[in-house]
PDB file of C-alpha atoms in Angstrom:
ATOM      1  CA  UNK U   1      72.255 121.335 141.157  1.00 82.00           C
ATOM      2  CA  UNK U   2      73.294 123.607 138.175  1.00 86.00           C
ATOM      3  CA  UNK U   3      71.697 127.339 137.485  1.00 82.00           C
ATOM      4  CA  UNK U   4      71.605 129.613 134.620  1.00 87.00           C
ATOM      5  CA  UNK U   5      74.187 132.053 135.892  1.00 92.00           C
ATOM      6  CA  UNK U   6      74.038 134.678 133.401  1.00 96.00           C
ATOM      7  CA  UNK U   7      73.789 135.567 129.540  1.00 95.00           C
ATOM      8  CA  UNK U   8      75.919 137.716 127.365  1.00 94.00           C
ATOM      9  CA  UNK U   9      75.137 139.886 124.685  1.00 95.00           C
ATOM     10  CA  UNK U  10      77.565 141.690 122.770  1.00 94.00           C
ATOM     11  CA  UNK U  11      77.482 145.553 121.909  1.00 94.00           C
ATOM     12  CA  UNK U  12      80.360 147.675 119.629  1.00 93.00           C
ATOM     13  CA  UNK U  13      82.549 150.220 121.729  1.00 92.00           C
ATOM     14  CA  UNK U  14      80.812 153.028 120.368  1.00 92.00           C
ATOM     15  CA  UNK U  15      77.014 151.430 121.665  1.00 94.00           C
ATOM     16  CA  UNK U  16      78.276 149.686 125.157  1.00 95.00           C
ATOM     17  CA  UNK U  17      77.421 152.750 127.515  1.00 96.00           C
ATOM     18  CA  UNK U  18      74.254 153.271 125.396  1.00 97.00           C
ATOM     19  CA  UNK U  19      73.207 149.427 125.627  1.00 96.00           C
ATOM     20  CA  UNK U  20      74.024 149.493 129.439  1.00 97.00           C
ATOM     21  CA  UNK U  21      72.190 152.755 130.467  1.00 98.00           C
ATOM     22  CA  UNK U  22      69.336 151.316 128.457  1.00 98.00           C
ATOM     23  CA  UNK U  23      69.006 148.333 130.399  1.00 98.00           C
ATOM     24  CA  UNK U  24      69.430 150.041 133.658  1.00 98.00           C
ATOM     25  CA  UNK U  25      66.736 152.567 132.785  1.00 98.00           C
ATOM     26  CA  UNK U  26      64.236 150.548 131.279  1.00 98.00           C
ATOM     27  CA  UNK U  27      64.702 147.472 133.590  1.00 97.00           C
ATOM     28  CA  UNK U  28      66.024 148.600 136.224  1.00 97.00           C
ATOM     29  CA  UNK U  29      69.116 146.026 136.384  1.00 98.00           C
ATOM     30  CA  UNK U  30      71.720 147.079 139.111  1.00 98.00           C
ATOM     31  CA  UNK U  31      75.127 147.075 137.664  1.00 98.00           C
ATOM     32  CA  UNK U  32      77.058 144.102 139.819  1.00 98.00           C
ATOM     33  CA  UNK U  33      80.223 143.882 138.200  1.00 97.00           C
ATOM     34  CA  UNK U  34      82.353 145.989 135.768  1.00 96.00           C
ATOM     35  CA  UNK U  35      85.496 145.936 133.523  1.00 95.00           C
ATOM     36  CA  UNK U  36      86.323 148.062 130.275  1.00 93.00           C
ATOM     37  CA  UNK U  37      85.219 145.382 128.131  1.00 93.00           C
ATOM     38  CA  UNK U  38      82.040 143.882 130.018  1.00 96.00           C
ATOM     39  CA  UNK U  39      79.804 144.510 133.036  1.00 97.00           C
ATOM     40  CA  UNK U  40      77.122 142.636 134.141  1.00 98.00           C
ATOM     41  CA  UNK U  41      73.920 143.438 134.878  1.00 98.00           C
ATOM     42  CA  UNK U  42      71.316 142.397 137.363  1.00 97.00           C
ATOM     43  CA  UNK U  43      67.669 141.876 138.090  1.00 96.00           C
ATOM     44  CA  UNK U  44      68.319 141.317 142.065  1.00 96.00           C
ATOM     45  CA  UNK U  45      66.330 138.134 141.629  1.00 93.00           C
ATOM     46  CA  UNK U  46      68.931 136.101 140.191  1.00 93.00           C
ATOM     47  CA  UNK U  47      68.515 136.831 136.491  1.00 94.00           C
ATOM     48  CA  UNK U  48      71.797 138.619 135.275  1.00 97.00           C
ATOM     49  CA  UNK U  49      73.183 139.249 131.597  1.00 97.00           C
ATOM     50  CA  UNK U  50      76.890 140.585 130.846  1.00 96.00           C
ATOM     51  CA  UNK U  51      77.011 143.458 127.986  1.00 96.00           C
ATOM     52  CA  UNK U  52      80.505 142.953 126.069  1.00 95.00           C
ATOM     53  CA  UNK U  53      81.868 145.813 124.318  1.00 94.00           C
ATOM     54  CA  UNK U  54      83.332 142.857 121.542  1.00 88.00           C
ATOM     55  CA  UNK U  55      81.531 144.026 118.859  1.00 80.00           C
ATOM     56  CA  UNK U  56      79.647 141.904 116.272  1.00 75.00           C
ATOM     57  CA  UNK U  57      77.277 140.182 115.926  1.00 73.00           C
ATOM     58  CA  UNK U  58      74.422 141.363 118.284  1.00 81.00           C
ATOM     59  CA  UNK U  59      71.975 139.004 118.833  1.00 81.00           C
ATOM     60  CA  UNK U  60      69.376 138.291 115.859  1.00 78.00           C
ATOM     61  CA  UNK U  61      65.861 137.420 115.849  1.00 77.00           C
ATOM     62  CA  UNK U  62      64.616 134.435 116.610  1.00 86.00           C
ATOM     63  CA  UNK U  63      67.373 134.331 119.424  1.00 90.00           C
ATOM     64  CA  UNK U  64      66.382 136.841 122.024  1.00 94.00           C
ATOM     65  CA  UNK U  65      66.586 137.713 125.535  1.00 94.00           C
ATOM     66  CA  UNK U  66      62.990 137.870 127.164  1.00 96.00           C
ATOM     67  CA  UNK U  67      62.343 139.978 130.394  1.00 97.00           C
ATOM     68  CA  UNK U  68      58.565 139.095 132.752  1.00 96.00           C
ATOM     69  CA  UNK U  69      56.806 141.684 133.259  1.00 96.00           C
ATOM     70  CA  UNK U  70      52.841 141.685 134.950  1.00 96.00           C
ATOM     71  CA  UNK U  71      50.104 142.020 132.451  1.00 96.00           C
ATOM     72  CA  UNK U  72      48.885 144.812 133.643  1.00 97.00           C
ATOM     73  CA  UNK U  73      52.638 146.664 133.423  1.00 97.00           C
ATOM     74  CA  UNK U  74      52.703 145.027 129.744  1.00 97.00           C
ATOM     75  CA  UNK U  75      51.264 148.371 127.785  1.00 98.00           C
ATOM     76  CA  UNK U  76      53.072 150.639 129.978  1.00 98.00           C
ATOM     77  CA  UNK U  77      56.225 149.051 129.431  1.00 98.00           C
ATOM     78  CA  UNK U  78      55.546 148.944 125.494  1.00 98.00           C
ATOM     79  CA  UNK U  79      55.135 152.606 125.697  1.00 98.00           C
ATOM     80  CA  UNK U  80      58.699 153.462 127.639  1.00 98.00           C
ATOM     81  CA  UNK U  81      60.248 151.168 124.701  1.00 98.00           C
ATOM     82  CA  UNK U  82      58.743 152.847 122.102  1.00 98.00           C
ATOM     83  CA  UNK U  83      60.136 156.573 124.193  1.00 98.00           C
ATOM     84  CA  UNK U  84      63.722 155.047 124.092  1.00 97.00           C
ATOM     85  CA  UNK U  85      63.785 155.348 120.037  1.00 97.00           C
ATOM     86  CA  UNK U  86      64.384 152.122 119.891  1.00 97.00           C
ATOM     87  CA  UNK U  87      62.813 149.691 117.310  1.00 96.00           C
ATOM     88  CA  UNK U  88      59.825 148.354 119.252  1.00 98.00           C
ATOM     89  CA  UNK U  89      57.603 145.499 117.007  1.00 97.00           C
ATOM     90  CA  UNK U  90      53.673 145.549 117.612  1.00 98.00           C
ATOM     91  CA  UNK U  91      52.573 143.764 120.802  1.00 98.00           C
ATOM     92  CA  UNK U  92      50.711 140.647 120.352  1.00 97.00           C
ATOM     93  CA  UNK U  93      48.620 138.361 122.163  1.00 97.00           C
ATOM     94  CA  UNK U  94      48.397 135.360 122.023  1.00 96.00           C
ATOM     95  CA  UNK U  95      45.601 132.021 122.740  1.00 95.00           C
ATOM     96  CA  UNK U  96      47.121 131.580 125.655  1.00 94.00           C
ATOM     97  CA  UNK U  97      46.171 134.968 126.503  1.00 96.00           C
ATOM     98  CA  UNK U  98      50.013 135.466 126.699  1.00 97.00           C
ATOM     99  CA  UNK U  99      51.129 139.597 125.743  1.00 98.00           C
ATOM    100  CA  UNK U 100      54.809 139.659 123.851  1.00 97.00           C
ATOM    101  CA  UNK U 101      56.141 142.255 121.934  1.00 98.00           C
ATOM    102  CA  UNK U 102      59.901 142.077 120.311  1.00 96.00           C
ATOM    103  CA  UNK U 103      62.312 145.282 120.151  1.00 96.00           C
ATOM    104  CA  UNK U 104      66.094 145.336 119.401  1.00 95.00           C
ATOM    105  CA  UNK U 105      68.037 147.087 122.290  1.00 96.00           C
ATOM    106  CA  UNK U 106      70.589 150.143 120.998  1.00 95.00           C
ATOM    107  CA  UNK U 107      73.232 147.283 119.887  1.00 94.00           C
ATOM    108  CA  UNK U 108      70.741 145.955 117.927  1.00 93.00           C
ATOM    109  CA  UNK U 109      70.118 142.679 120.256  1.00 94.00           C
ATOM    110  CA  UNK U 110      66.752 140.853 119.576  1.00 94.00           C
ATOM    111  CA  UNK U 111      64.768 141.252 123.349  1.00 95.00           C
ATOM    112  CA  UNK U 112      61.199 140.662 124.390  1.00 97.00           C
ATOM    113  CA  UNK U 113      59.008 141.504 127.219  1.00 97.00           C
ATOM    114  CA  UNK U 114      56.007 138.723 128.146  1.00 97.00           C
ATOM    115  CA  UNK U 115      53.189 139.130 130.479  1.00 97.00           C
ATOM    116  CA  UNK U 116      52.333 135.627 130.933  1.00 97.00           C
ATOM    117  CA  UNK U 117      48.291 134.860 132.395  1.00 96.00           C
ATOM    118  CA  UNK U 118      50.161 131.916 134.173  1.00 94.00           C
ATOM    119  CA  UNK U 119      53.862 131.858 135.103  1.00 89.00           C
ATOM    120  CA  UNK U 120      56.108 129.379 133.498  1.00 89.00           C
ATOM    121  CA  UNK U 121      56.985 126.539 136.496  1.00 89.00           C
ATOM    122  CA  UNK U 122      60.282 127.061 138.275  1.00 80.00           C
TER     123      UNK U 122
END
């Protein structure tokens, strides 16, 4: 059997200990592996993503990188976004019932957070 081992975003050298410290603080990913040019990043369940200082082009919307969070962590979680200064799109819910909002991380990376009402199947 195969698994999703990780996903990589890029970040310029001036952003990559910004990005990083961002996802550590916000998420509360556990730094697992480092080099000068890349680190990775993980969630302790599994879910990891490596930061590379490469520069160019950060990931655009509609590609994005989505993080779970509980529904009733979703506003809370909106709010800490918003306190980072980064660019943080309205939340939305959907007929599903479903809470997403989009914001681009400090490289400018396209992310999302989702509270789903019923967990996508393993």
């Amino acid at each position: 059997m195969f698994t999703l081992e990780h996903v990589a975003i890029t970040t310029t050298g001036e952003k990559f200990a910004e990005t990083i410290a961002f996802y550590r603080n916000v998420f509360g990913l556990k730094l697992v592996r480092e080099t000068p040019d890349f680190v990775f990043l993980s969630d302790g369940q599994g879910g990891r993503i490596e930061v590379q200082a490469y520069g160019e082009p950060a990931l655009p919307h509609p590609s994005h990188l989505a993080f779970g969070v509980p529904l009733d962590q979703f506003d809370a979680l909106v709010e800490t976004l918003r306190a980072t200064g980064v660019r943080v799109d309205e939340p939305r819910t959907m007929s599903s019932g479903d809470r997403l909002c989009y914001f681009d991380d400090p490289a400018g990376n396209r992310a999302q957070i989702v509270a789903r009402v019923a967990p996508l199947p393993l």
